[in-house]
Coordinates of C-alpha atoms and ligand atoms in Angstrom, one line a residue:
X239 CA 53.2 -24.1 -13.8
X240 CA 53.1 -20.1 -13.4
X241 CA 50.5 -18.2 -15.4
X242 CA 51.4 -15.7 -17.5
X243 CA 50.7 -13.2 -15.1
X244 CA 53.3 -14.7 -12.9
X245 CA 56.5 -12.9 -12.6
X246 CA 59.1 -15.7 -11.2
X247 CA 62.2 -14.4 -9.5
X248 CA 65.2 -16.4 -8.8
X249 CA 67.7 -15.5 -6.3
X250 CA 70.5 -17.3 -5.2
X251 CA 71.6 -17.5 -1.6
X252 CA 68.4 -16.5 -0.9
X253 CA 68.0 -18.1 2.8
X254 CA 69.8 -15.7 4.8
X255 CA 70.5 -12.2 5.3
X256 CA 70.6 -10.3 1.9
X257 CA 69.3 -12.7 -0.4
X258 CA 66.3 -13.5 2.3
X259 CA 65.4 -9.8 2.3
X260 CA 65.5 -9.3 -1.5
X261 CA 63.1 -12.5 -1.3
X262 CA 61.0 -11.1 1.2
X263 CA 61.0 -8.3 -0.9
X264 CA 60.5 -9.6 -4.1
X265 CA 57.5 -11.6 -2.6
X266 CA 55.7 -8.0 -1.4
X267 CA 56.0 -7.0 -4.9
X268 CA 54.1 -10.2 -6.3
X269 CA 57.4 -12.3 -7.7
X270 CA 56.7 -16.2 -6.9
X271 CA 60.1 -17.1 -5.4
X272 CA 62.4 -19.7 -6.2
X273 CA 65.3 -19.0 -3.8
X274 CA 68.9 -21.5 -3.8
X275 CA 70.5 -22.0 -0.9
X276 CA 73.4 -24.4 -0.3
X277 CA 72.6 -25.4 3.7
X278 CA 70.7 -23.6 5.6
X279 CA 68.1 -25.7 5.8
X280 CA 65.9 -24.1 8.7
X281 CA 66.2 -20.6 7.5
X282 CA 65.0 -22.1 4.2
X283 CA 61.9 -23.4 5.6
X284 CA 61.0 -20.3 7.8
X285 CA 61.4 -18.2 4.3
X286 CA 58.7 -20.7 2.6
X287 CA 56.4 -20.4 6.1
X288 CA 57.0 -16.6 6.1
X289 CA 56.4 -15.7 2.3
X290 CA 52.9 -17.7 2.1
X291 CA 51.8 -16.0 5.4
X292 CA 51.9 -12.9 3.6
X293 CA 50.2 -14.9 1.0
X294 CA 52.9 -15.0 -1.3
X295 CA 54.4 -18.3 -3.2
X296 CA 58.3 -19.6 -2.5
X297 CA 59.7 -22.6 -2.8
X298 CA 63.9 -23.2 -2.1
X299 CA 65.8 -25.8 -4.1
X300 CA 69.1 -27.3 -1.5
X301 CA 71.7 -26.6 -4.6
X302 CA 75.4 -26.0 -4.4
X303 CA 75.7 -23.8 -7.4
X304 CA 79.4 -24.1 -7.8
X305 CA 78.2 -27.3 -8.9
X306 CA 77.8 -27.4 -13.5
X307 CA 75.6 -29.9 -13.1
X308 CA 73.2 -29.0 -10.0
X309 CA 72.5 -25.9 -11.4
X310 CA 71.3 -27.6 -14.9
X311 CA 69.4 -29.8 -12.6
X312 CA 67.9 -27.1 -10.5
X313 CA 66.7 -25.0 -13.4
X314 CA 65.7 -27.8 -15.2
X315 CA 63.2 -28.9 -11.8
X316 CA 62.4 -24.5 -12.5
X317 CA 61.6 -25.3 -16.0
X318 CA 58.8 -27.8 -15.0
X319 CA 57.9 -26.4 -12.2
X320 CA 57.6 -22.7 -12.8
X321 CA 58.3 -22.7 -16.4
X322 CA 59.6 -19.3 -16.4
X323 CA 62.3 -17.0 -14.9
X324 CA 61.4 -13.1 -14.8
X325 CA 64.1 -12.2 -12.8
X326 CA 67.9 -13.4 -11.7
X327 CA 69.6 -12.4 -8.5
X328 CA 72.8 -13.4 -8.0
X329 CA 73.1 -12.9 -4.3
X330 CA 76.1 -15.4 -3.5
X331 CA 79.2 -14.3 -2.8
X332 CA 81.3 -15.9 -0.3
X333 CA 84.3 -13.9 1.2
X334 CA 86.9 -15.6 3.2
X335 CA 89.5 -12.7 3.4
X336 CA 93.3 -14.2 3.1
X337 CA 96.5 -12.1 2.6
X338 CA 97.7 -12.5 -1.0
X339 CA 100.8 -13.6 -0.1
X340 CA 99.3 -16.7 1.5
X341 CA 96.5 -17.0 -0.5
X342 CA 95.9 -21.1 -0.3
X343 CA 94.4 -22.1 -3.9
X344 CA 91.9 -24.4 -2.4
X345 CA 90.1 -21.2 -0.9
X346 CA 90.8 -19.0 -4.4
X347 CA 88.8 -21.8 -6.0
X348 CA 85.9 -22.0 -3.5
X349 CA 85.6 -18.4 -4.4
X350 CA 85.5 -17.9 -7.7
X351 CA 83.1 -21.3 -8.5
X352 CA 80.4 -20.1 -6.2
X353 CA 81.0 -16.3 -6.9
X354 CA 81.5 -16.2 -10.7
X355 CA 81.2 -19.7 -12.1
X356 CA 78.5 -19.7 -9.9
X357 CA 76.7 -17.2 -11.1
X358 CA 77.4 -17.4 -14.9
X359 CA 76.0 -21.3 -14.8
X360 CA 72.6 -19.2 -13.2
X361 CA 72.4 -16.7 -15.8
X362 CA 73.2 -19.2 -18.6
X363 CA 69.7 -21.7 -17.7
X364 CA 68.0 -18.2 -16.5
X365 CA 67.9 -16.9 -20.0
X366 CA 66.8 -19.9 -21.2
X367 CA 63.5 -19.6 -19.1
X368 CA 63.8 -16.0 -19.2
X369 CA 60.7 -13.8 -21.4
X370 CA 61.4 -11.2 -23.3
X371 CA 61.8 -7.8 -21.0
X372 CA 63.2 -9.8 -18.1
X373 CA 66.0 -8.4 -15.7
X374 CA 69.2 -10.2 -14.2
X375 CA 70.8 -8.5 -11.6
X376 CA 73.8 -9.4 -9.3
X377 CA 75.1 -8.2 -6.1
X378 CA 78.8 -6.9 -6.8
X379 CA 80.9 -5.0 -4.1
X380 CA 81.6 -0.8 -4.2
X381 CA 84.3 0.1 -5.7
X382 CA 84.8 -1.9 -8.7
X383 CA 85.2 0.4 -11.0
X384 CA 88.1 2.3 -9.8
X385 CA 89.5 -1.0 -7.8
X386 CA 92.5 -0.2 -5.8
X387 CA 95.2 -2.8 -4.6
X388 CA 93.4 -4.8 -1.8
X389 CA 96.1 -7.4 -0.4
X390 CA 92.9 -9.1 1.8
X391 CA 90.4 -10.7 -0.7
X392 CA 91.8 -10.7 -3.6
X393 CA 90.0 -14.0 -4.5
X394 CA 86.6 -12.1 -3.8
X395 CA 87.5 -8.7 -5.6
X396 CA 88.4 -10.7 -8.9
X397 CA 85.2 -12.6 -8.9
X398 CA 82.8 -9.5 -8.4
X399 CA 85.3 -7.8 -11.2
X400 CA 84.4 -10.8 -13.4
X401 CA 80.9 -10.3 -12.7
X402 CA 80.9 -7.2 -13.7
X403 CA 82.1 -7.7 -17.0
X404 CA 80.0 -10.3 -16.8
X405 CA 76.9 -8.4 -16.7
X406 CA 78.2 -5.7 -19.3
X407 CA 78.9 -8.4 -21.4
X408 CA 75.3 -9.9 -21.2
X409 CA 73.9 -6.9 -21.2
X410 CA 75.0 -5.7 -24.7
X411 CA 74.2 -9.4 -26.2
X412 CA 70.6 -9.4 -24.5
X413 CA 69.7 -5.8 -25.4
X414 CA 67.7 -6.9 -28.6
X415 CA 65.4 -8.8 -26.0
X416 CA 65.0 -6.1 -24.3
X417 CA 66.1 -8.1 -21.2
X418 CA 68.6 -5.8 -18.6
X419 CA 71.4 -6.7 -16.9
X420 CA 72.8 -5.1 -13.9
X421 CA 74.4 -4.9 -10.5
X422 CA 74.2 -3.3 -7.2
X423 CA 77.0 -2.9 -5.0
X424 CA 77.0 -3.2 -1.6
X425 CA 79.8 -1.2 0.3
X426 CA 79.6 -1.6 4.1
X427 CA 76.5 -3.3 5.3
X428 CA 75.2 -3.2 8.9
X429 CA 75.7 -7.0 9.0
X430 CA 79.1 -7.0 7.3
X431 CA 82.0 -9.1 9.1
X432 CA 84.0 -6.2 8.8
X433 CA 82.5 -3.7 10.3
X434 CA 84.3 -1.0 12.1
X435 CA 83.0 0.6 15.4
X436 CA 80.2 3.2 15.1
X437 CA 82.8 6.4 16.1
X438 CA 84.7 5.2 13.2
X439 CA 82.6 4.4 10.3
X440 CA 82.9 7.5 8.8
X441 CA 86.2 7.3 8.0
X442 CA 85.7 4.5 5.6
X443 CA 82.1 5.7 4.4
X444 CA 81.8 9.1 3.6
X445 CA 78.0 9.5 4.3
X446 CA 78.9 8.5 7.8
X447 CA 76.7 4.8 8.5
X448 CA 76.7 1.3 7.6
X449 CA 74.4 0.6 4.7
X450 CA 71.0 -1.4 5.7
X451 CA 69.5 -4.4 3.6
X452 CA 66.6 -1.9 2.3
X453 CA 68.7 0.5 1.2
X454 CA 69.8 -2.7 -1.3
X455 CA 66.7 -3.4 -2.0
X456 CA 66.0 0.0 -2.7
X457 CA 68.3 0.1 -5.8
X458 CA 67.0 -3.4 -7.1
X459 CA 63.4 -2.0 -7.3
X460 CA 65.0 1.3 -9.4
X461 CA 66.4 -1.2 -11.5
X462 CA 63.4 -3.3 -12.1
X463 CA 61.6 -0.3 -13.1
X464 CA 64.2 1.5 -14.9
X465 CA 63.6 0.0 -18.2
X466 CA 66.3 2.4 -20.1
X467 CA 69.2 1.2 -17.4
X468 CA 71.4 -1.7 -18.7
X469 CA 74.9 -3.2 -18.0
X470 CA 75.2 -0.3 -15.1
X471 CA 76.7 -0.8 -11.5
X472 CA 75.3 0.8 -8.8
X473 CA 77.5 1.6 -5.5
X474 CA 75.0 1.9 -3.1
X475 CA 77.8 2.3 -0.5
X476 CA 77.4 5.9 1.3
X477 CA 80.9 7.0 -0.9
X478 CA 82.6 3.7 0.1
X479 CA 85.5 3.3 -1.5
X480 CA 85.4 6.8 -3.6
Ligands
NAP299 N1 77.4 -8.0 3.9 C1 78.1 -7.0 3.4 O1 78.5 -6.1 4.1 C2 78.4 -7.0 1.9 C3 79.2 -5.9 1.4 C4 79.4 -5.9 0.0 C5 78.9 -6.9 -0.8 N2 78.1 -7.8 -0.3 C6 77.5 -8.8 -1.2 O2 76.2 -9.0 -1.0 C7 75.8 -10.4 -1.2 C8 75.1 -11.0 0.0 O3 75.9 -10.8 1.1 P1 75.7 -11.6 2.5 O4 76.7 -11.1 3.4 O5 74.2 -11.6 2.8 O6 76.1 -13.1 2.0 P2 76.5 -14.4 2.8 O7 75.9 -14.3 4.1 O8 78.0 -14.5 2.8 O9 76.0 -15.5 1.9 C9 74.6 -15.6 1.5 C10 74.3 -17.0 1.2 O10 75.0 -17.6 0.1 C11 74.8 -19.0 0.1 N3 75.9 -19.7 -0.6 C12 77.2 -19.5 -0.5 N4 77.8 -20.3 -1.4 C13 76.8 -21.0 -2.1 C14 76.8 -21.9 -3.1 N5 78.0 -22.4 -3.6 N6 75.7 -22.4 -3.6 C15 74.5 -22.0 -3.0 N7 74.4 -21.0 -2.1 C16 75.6 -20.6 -1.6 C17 74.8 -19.3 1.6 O11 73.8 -20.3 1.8 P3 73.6 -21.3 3.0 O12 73.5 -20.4 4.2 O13 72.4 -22.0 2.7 O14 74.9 -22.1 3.0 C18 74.6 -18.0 2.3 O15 73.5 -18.0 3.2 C19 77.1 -11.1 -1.6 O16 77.2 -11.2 -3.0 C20 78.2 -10.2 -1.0 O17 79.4 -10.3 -1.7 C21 77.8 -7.9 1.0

């Protein structure tokens, strides 16, 4: 069990890529880390290894969190284990880009249980665990504000559209607990599947470059210590999508 001293941060997805540098992140600031992650078993154990060698705590619970039921399970294993969540990060979000017109339902439902389901399942046992004060965040997509037609994805751009009502929603219901909720939005990341070519990035992001994990992480930390900032989205996209 955590002492009260302890801040415990949960972030889903946590094994690779994004969520693994919030972790690392999170870790360097002194969170204990409970990360989920649904197979990626050997990133998950070099996280652990690489966490407590900078003499930090993690731990990873194998969970599918599309799942009702595994999620209760895994934040019920949190609950005796940890005994408190500080912080949320929703980090999953799959995207499996089809055309609209062919859009097979099987892959529209894949999306929105891991993406928005998901996610809400977290951030209903999170609050649960979660102290007064304490911070959910999620990782949302540029651009939703404002969101344009997108014939590709539309089965990702309606679950991070969800989210973000989502986190508006929980923000105004959690604000007498003085616990924030928020997101930061990614535009183009260096590791994105969609990249385009260097010579042409700047037609798509105004600043002219790919975004890099830190500059995500960047934003998170404003938002942990931005204890006036609730139910915002931050684009932290270089103009993406403007
Ligand atoms: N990369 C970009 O350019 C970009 C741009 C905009 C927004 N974003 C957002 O940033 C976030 C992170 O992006 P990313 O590219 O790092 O993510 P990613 O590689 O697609 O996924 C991160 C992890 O999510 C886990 N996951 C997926 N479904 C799960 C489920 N049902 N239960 C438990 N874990 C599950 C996977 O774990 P396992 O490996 O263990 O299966 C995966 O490693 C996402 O929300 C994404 O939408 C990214």
């Amino acid at each position: 069990m955590s002492t009260p001293e302890t801040r415990v941060a949960v972030v889903t997805g946590g094994a690779r890529r994004l969520g693994r540098h919030l972790c690392l992140t999170l870790a360097s600031r002194g969170y204990d880390i409970v990360f989920l992650y649904r197979s990626s078993d050997e990133d998950a154990r070099t996280l652990i290894q690489e966490i407590g060698d900078t003499g930090g705590k993690a731990r990873a619970l194998k969970v599918d969190i599309s799942l009702k039921d595994r999620v209760a399970d895994a934040f019920a294993d949190i609950a005796r284990n940890e005994g408190r969540v500080d912080l949320l990060i929703n980090n999953v979000g799959n995207y499996n880009p089809q055309d609209v017109t062919q859009l097979d339902p099987d892959v529209w439902d894949a999306t929105i249980s891991s993406n928005l389901n998901g996610a809400y399942y977290c951030c209903y046992h999170a609050l649960k665990l979660m102290p007064d004060a304490g911070s959910i965040i999620s990782i949302g997509m540029a651009g939703l504000e404002g969101i344009r037609a997108n014939t590709r994805g539309a089965d990702y751009f309606v679950s991070k559209t969800g989210l973000l009502v989502l986190t508006r929603a929980l923000a105004k219901g959690y604000a007498a607990r003085h616990i924030r909720v928020n997101m930061v939005s990614p535009g183009q990341l260096d590791n994105s599947v969609d990249l385009p070519p260097p010579d042409e990035i700047g037609r798509w992001v105004p600043l002219g470059r790919s975004g890099t994990l830190d500059d995500i992480a960047q934003a998170v930390l404003y938002l942990l210590d931005a204890t006036y900032v609730t139910g915002v989205n931050i684009d932290v996209a270089g103009g993406y999508r403007l």
